Amino acid sequence: NTEHIYERGLSVWLHKPPVNQAIYQLKYHNQRYVAKYFAQEICIKYAEEIRRWRPQALVPVPLHRKRRRKRGYNQAELLAEEIGKILGIPVVANLVKRVHYTGYQKKLDPIGRKKNLEHAFASGGDPDRLPTDFRRVIIIDDIYTTGNTVDQVAKVLKTMGFQKVYFLTISIGQGY
C-alpha cells in the first residue's frame, strides 16, 4: 500500500468499456460535450462528499503547452469547469503548470510512470495572491491509474501551502 500525498479521492467508474472509450473520445476526438455528462455523473454520485470536503477551488491537472496546442483544449479543465458550474466552486486553472513534456503515460509501467512525472509540475501562480484562508482544493483529472499524477500535483499544492488536497476523476484503473 503506497502512501499518497493527497487526503482522499473519488472516481465514478472503473476504467473499462464503455467508459474508457468515452474518455478516449473526449481526449483525442474533440468530443468535448462528453465532459458535461461526466461532470453531471460525478456530481450526482459525490455532491454530498464533495461538500463535506468544503473545497475552495477545483484545480484541473494541467497539460503541457505543446500537448494543449495540439489538442486545442485540456479535458481536465473542461471537466473542472462543468463540475464548478454545477456545484458553484471556482476553477483555478493556472495554479499548477506542467513544466516538462512527459509523453504518454499509458505506454509506461508503474515505475516508468513515476519517474516520468518527477518534477513534471511546478507552481503556476503566486500563492501569496490567494486569500490566506484558501486552503482546501480538489484536483480534477480524467483517469486515476497509479496515482502518480495526482500525487505530483498534490505535492506542488502542498508546498504552496494548501493543507487539504483531494481528487476527483471520471475513472480509476482496476486494482487501485
PDB file of C-alpha atoms in Angstrom:
ATOM      1  CA  ASN A   1       0.000   0.000   0.000  1.00  0.00           C
ATOM      2  CA  THR A   2       1.600   3.243  -1.145  1.00  0.00           C
ATOM      3  CA  GLU A   3       1.377   6.391   0.908  1.00  0.00           C
ATOM      4  CA  HIS A   4      -0.227   9.218  -1.000  1.00  0.00           C
ATOM      5  CA  ILE A   5       0.189  12.959  -0.633  1.00  0.00           C
ATOM      6  CA  TYR A   6      -3.492  13.812  -1.084  1.00  0.00           C
ATOM      7  CA  GLU A   7      -6.161  13.333   1.608  1.00  0.00           C
ATOM      8  CA  ARG A   8      -8.514  11.204  -0.438  1.00  0.00           C
ATOM      9  CA  GLY A   9     -10.254  10.993  -3.766  1.00  0.00           C
ATOM     10  CA  LEU A  10     -13.156   9.554  -5.664  1.00  0.00           C
ATOM     11  CA  SER A  11     -13.721   8.092  -9.124  1.00  0.00           C
ATOM     12  CA  VAL A  12     -17.084   7.212 -10.617  1.00  0.00           C
ATOM     13  CA  TRP A  13     -16.260   4.187 -12.759  1.00  0.00           C
ATOM     14  CA  LEU A  14     -13.651   1.521 -13.330  1.00  0.00           C
ATOM     15  CA  HIS A  15     -11.567   2.304 -16.404  1.00  0.00           C
ATOM     16  CA  LYS A  16     -13.110  -0.242 -18.778  1.00  0.00           C
ATOM     17  CA  PRO A  17     -15.664  -0.242 -21.615  1.00  0.00           C
ATOM     18  CA  PRO A  18     -17.704   1.791 -22.319  1.00  0.00           C
ATOM     19  CA  VAL A  19     -16.193   4.461 -20.032  1.00  0.00           C
ATOM     20  CA  ASN A  20     -12.636   4.190 -21.338  1.00  0.00           C
ATOM     21  CA  GLN A  21     -13.899   4.605 -24.932  1.00  0.00           C
ATOM     22  CA  ALA A  22     -15.898   7.707 -23.967  1.00  0.00           C
ATOM     23  CA  ILE A  23     -12.832   9.225 -22.246  1.00  0.00           C
ATOM     24  CA  TYR A  24     -10.807   8.430 -25.367  1.00  0.00           C
ATOM     25  CA  GLN A  25     -13.387  10.306 -27.479  1.00  0.00           C
ATOM     26  CA  LEU A  26     -13.186  13.261 -25.098  1.00  0.00           C
ATOM     27  CA  LYS A  27      -9.382  13.365 -25.147  1.00  0.00           C
ATOM     28  CA  TYR A  28      -8.496  12.570 -28.727  1.00  0.00           C
ATOM     29  CA  HIS A  29     -11.563  13.178 -30.875  1.00  0.00           C
ATOM     30  CA  ASN A  30     -12.748  16.600 -29.753  1.00  0.00           C
ATOM     31  CA  GLN A  31     -15.950  15.191 -28.211  1.00  0.00           C
ATOM     32  CA  ARG A  32     -15.993  17.949 -25.591  1.00  0.00           C
ATOM     33  CA  TYR A  33     -19.700  17.550 -24.765  1.00  0.00           C
ATOM     34  CA  VAL A  34     -18.804  14.265 -23.023  1.00  0.00           C
ATOM     35  CA  ALA A  35     -17.172  16.326 -20.232  1.00  0.00           C
ATOM     36  CA  LYS A  36     -20.578  17.740 -19.301  1.00  0.00           C
ATOM     37  CA  TYR A  37     -22.094  14.272 -18.932  1.00  0.00           C
ATOM     38  CA  PHE A  38     -19.141  13.054 -16.843  1.00  0.00           C
ATOM     39  CA  ALA A  39     -19.317  16.148 -14.617  1.00  0.00           C
ATOM     40  CA  GLN A  40     -23.035  15.577 -14.008  1.00  0.00           C
ATOM     41  CA  GLU A  41     -22.402  11.953 -13.062  1.00  0.00           C
ATOM     42  CA  ILE A  42     -19.588  12.924 -10.658  1.00  0.00           C
ATOM     43  CA  CYS A  43     -21.880  15.484  -9.018  1.00  0.00           C
ATOM     44  CA  ILE A  44     -24.866  13.139  -8.786  1.00  0.00           C
ATOM     45  CA  LYS A  45     -22.783  10.465  -7.142  1.00  0.00           C
ATOM     46  CA  TYR A  46     -20.498  12.563  -4.921  1.00  0.00           C
ATOM     47  CA  ALA A  47     -22.030  16.006  -4.294  1.00  0.00           C
ATOM     48  CA  GLU A  48     -22.507  15.261  -0.593  1.00  0.00           C
ATOM     49  CA  GLU A  49     -18.958  14.010  -0.117  1.00  0.00           C
ATOM     50  CA  ILE A  50     -17.538  16.979  -2.059  1.00  0.00           C
ATOM     51  CA  ARG A  51     -19.473  19.395   0.174  1.00  0.00           C
ATOM     52  CA  ARG A  52     -18.005  17.688   3.240  1.00  0.00           C
ATOM     53  CA  TRP A  53     -14.521  18.425   1.884  1.00  0.00           C
ATOM     54  CA  ARG A  54     -15.502  22.128   1.728  1.00  0.00           C
ATOM     55  CA  PRO A  55     -13.283  22.851  -1.296  1.00  0.00           C
ATOM     56  CA  GLN A  56     -12.472  26.435  -2.127  1.00  0.00           C
ATOM     57  CA  ALA A  57     -11.331  25.647  -5.655  1.00  0.00           C
ATOM     58  CA  LEU A  58     -11.037  22.991  -8.319  1.00  0.00           C
ATOM     59  CA  VAL A  59      -7.584  22.549  -9.859  1.00  0.00           C
ATOM     60  CA  PRO A  60      -7.503  20.721 -13.198  1.00  0.00           C
ATOM     61  CA  VAL A  61      -4.354  18.704 -13.908  1.00  0.00           C
ATOM     62  CA  PRO A  62      -2.522  20.882 -16.432  1.00  0.00           C
ATOM     63  CA  LEU A  63      -1.437  19.762 -19.884  1.00  0.00           C
ATOM     64  CA  HIS A  64       1.962  20.764 -21.213  1.00  0.00           C
ATOM     65  CA  ARG A  65       1.513  23.718 -23.583  1.00  0.00           C
ATOM     66  CA  LYS A  66       2.760  21.597 -26.510  1.00  0.00           C
ATOM     67  CA  ARG A  67       0.072  18.954 -25.871  1.00  0.00           C
ATOM     68  CA  ARG A  68      -2.581  21.607 -25.246  1.00  0.00           C
ATOM     69  CA  ARG A  69      -1.727  23.341 -28.512  1.00  0.00           C
ATOM     70  CA  LYS A  70      -2.010  20.040 -30.377  1.00  0.00           C
ATOM     71  CA  ARG A  71      -5.294  19.029 -28.719  1.00  0.00           C
ATOM     72  CA  GLY A  72      -6.773  22.525 -28.540  1.00  0.00           C
ATOM     73  CA  TYR A  73      -8.125  22.083 -25.006  1.00  0.00           C
ATOM     74  CA  ASN A  74      -7.454  20.393 -21.680  1.00  0.00           C
ATOM     75  CA  GLN A  75     -10.062  17.712 -20.917  1.00  0.00           C
ATOM     76  CA  ALA A  76      -9.423  18.003 -17.145  1.00  0.00           C
ATOM     77  CA  GLU A  77     -10.144  21.725 -17.354  1.00  0.00           C
ATOM     78  CA  LEU A  78     -13.414  21.132 -19.265  1.00  0.00           C
ATOM     79  CA  LEU A  79     -14.437  18.651 -16.588  1.00  0.00           C
ATOM     80  CA  ALA A  80     -13.482  21.051 -13.774  1.00  0.00           C
ATOM     81  CA  GLU A  81     -15.452  23.904 -15.366  1.00  0.00           C
ATOM     82  CA  GLU A  82     -18.588  21.765 -15.622  1.00  0.00           C
ATOM     83  CA  ILE A  83     -18.279  20.481 -12.028  1.00  0.00           C
ATOM     84  CA  GLY A  84     -17.599  24.034 -10.872  1.00  0.00           C
ATOM     85  CA  LYS A  85     -20.740  25.281 -12.618  1.00  0.00           C
ATOM     86  CA  ILE A  86     -22.920  22.592 -11.057  1.00  0.00           C
ATOM     87  CA  LEU A  87     -21.565  22.925  -7.508  1.00  0.00           C
ATOM     88  CA  GLY A  88     -20.647  26.599  -7.521  1.00  0.00           C
ATOM     89  CA  ILE A  89     -16.915  26.046  -6.894  1.00  0.00           C
ATOM     90  CA  PRO A  90     -14.369  28.292  -8.645  1.00  0.00           C
ATOM     91  CA  VAL A  91     -11.858  26.729 -11.035  1.00  0.00           C
ATOM     92  CA  VAL A  92      -8.251  27.891 -10.737  1.00  0.00           C
ATOM     93  CA  ALA A  93      -6.596  26.563 -13.860  1.00  0.00           C
ATOM     94  CA  ASN A  94      -3.176  28.195 -13.638  1.00  0.00           C
ATOM     95  CA  LEU A  95      -2.312  27.317 -10.044  1.00  0.00           C
ATOM     96  CA  VAL A  96      -0.084  24.443 -11.166  1.00  0.00           C
ATOM     97  CA  LYS A  97       1.675  24.235 -14.500  1.00  0.00           C
ATOM     98  CA  ARG A  98       3.226  21.332 -16.336  1.00  0.00           C
ATOM     99  CA  VAL A  99       6.848  22.242 -16.888  1.00  0.00           C
ATOM    100  CA  HIS A 100       8.104  19.058 -18.539  1.00  0.00           C
ATOM    101  CA  TYR A 101       6.687  17.398 -21.600  1.00  0.00           C
ATOM    102  CA  THR A 102       6.224  13.842 -20.383  1.00  0.00           C
ATOM    103  CA  GLY A 103       4.921  11.965 -23.409  1.00  0.00           C
ATOM    104  CA  TYR A 104       2.124   9.451 -22.941  1.00  0.00           C
ATOM    105  CA  GLN A 105       1.917   7.745 -19.565  1.00  0.00           C
ATOM    106  CA  LYS A 106      -0.265   4.904 -20.842  1.00  0.00           C
ATOM    107  CA  LYS A 107       2.708   3.261 -22.547  1.00  0.00           C
ATOM    108  CA  LEU A 108       4.736   3.014 -19.315  1.00  0.00           C
ATOM    109  CA  ASP A 109       4.853   0.593 -16.410  1.00  0.00           C
ATOM    110  CA  PRO A 110       4.245   1.927 -12.854  1.00  0.00           C
ATOM    111  CA  ILE A 111       7.945   2.656 -12.183  1.00  0.00           C
ATOM    112  CA  GLY A 112       8.329   4.350 -15.557  1.00  0.00           C
ATOM    113  CA  ARG A 113       5.214   6.434 -14.892  1.00  0.00           C
ATOM    114  CA  LYS A 114       6.561   7.597 -11.555  1.00  0.00           C
ATOM    115  CA  LYS A 115       9.981   8.519 -12.957  1.00  0.00           C
ATOM    116  CA  ASN A 116       8.404  10.231 -15.943  1.00  0.00           C
ATOM    117  CA  LEU A 117       6.373  12.540 -13.706  1.00  0.00           C
ATOM    118  CA  GLU A 118       9.030  13.551 -11.196  1.00  0.00           C
ATOM    119  CA  HIS A 119       9.468  17.329 -11.491  1.00  0.00           C
ATOM    120  CA  ALA A 120       6.828  17.482 -14.254  1.00  0.00           C
ATOM    121  CA  PHE A 121       4.741  20.048 -12.348  1.00  0.00           C
ATOM    122  CA  ALA A 122       5.513  23.367 -10.704  1.00  0.00           C
ATOM    123  CA  SER A 123       3.700  26.215  -9.057  1.00  0.00           C
ATOM    124  CA  GLY A 124       1.984  28.265 -11.721  1.00  0.00           C
ATOM    125  CA  GLY A 125       0.863  31.141  -9.583  1.00  0.00           C
ATOM    126  CA  ASP A 126       1.890  33.246  -6.666  1.00  0.00           C
ATOM    127  CA  PRO A 127       0.311  31.633  -3.597  1.00  0.00           C
ATOM    128  CA  ASP A 128       0.631  34.953  -1.739  1.00  0.00           C
ATOM    129  CA  ARG A 129      -2.015  36.380  -4.063  1.00  0.00           C
ATOM    130  CA  LEU A 130      -4.518  33.798  -2.846  1.00  0.00           C
ATOM    131  CA  PRO A 131      -6.738  34.539   0.145  1.00  0.00           C
ATOM    132  CA  THR A 132      -4.994  33.361   3.313  1.00  0.00           C
ATOM    133  CA  ASP A 133      -7.874  31.056   4.197  1.00  0.00           C
ATOM    134  CA  PHE A 134      -7.691  29.420   0.763  1.00  0.00           C
ATOM    135  CA  ARG A 135      -6.513  26.010   1.920  1.00  0.00           C
ATOM    136  CA  ARG A 136      -8.697  23.211   0.518  1.00  0.00           C
ATOM    137  CA  VAL A 137      -8.651  22.186  -3.130  1.00  0.00           C
ATOM    138  CA  ILE A 138      -9.753  19.318  -5.337  1.00  0.00           C
ATOM    139  CA  ILE A 139      -7.559  18.153  -8.202  1.00  0.00           C
ATOM    140  CA  ILE A 140      -9.603  17.205 -11.277  1.00  0.00           C
ATOM    141  CA  ASP A 141      -8.354  14.675 -13.825  1.00  0.00           C
ATOM    142  CA  ASP A 142      -9.876  12.172 -16.234  1.00  0.00           C
ATOM    143  CA  ILE A 143      -8.246   8.875 -15.196  1.00  0.00           C
ATOM    144  CA  TYR A 144      -6.604   7.711 -11.982  1.00  0.00           C
ATOM    145  CA  THR A 145      -4.215   4.886 -12.820  1.00  0.00           C
ATOM    146  CA  THR A 146      -1.395   4.657 -10.278  1.00  0.00           C
ATOM    147  CA  GLY A 147      -1.981   7.991  -8.550  1.00  0.00           C
ATOM    148  CA  ASN A 148       1.366   9.411  -9.646  1.00  0.00           C
ATOM    149  CA  THR A 149      -0.096  12.389 -11.497  1.00  0.00           C
ATOM    150  CA  VAL A 150      -2.401  13.328  -8.626  1.00  0.00           C
ATOM    151  CA  ASP A 151       0.450  12.879  -6.112  1.00  0.00           C
ATOM    152  CA  GLN A 152       2.830  15.088  -8.083  1.00  0.00           C
ATOM    153  CA  VAL A 153       0.215  17.847  -8.426  1.00  0.00           C
ATOM    154  CA  ALA A 154      -0.716  17.450  -4.726  1.00  0.00           C
ATOM    155  CA  LYS A 155       2.958  17.778  -3.776  1.00  0.00           C
ATOM    156  CA  VAL A 156       3.185  21.127  -5.590  1.00  0.00           C
ATOM    157  CA  LEU A 157      -0.068  22.331  -3.982  1.00  0.00           C
ATOM    158  CA  LYS A 158       1.118  21.324  -0.501  1.00  0.00           C
ATOM    159  CA  THR A 159       4.422  23.183  -0.955  1.00  0.00           C
ATOM    160  CA  MET A 160       2.305  26.201  -1.915  1.00  0.00           C
ATOM    161  CA  GLY A 161       0.598  25.969   1.471  1.00  0.00           C
ATOM    162  CA  PHE A 162      -2.591  24.062   0.723  1.00  0.00           C
ATOM    163  CA  GLN A 163      -3.494  21.887   3.687  1.00  0.00           C
ATOM    164  CA  LYS A 164      -6.147  19.593   2.261  1.00  0.00           C
ATOM    165  CA  VAL A 165      -5.879  18.228  -1.254  1.00  0.00           C
ATOM    166  CA  TYR A 166      -8.490  15.848  -2.678  1.00  0.00           C
ATOM    167  CA  PHE A 167      -9.098  14.487  -6.166  1.00  0.00           C
ATOM    168  CA  LEU A 168     -11.985  13.589  -8.446  1.00  0.00           C
ATOM    169  CA  THR A 169     -11.648  11.553 -11.623  1.00  0.00           C
ATOM    170  CA  ILE A 170     -14.028  10.000 -14.107  1.00  0.00           C
ATOM    171  CA  SER A 171     -12.478   6.545 -13.878  1.00  0.00           C
ATOM    172  CA  ILE A 172      -9.938   4.548 -11.934  1.00  0.00           C
ATOM    173  CA  GLY A 173      -7.702   1.730 -13.130  1.00  0.00           C
ATOM    174  CA  GLN A 174      -8.542  -1.757 -11.913  1.00  0.00           C
ATOM    175  CA  GLY A 175      -6.644  -2.661  -8.793  1.00  0.00           C
ATOM    176  CA  TYR A 176      -6.309   0.888  -7.431  1.00  0.00           C
TER     177      TYR A 176
END
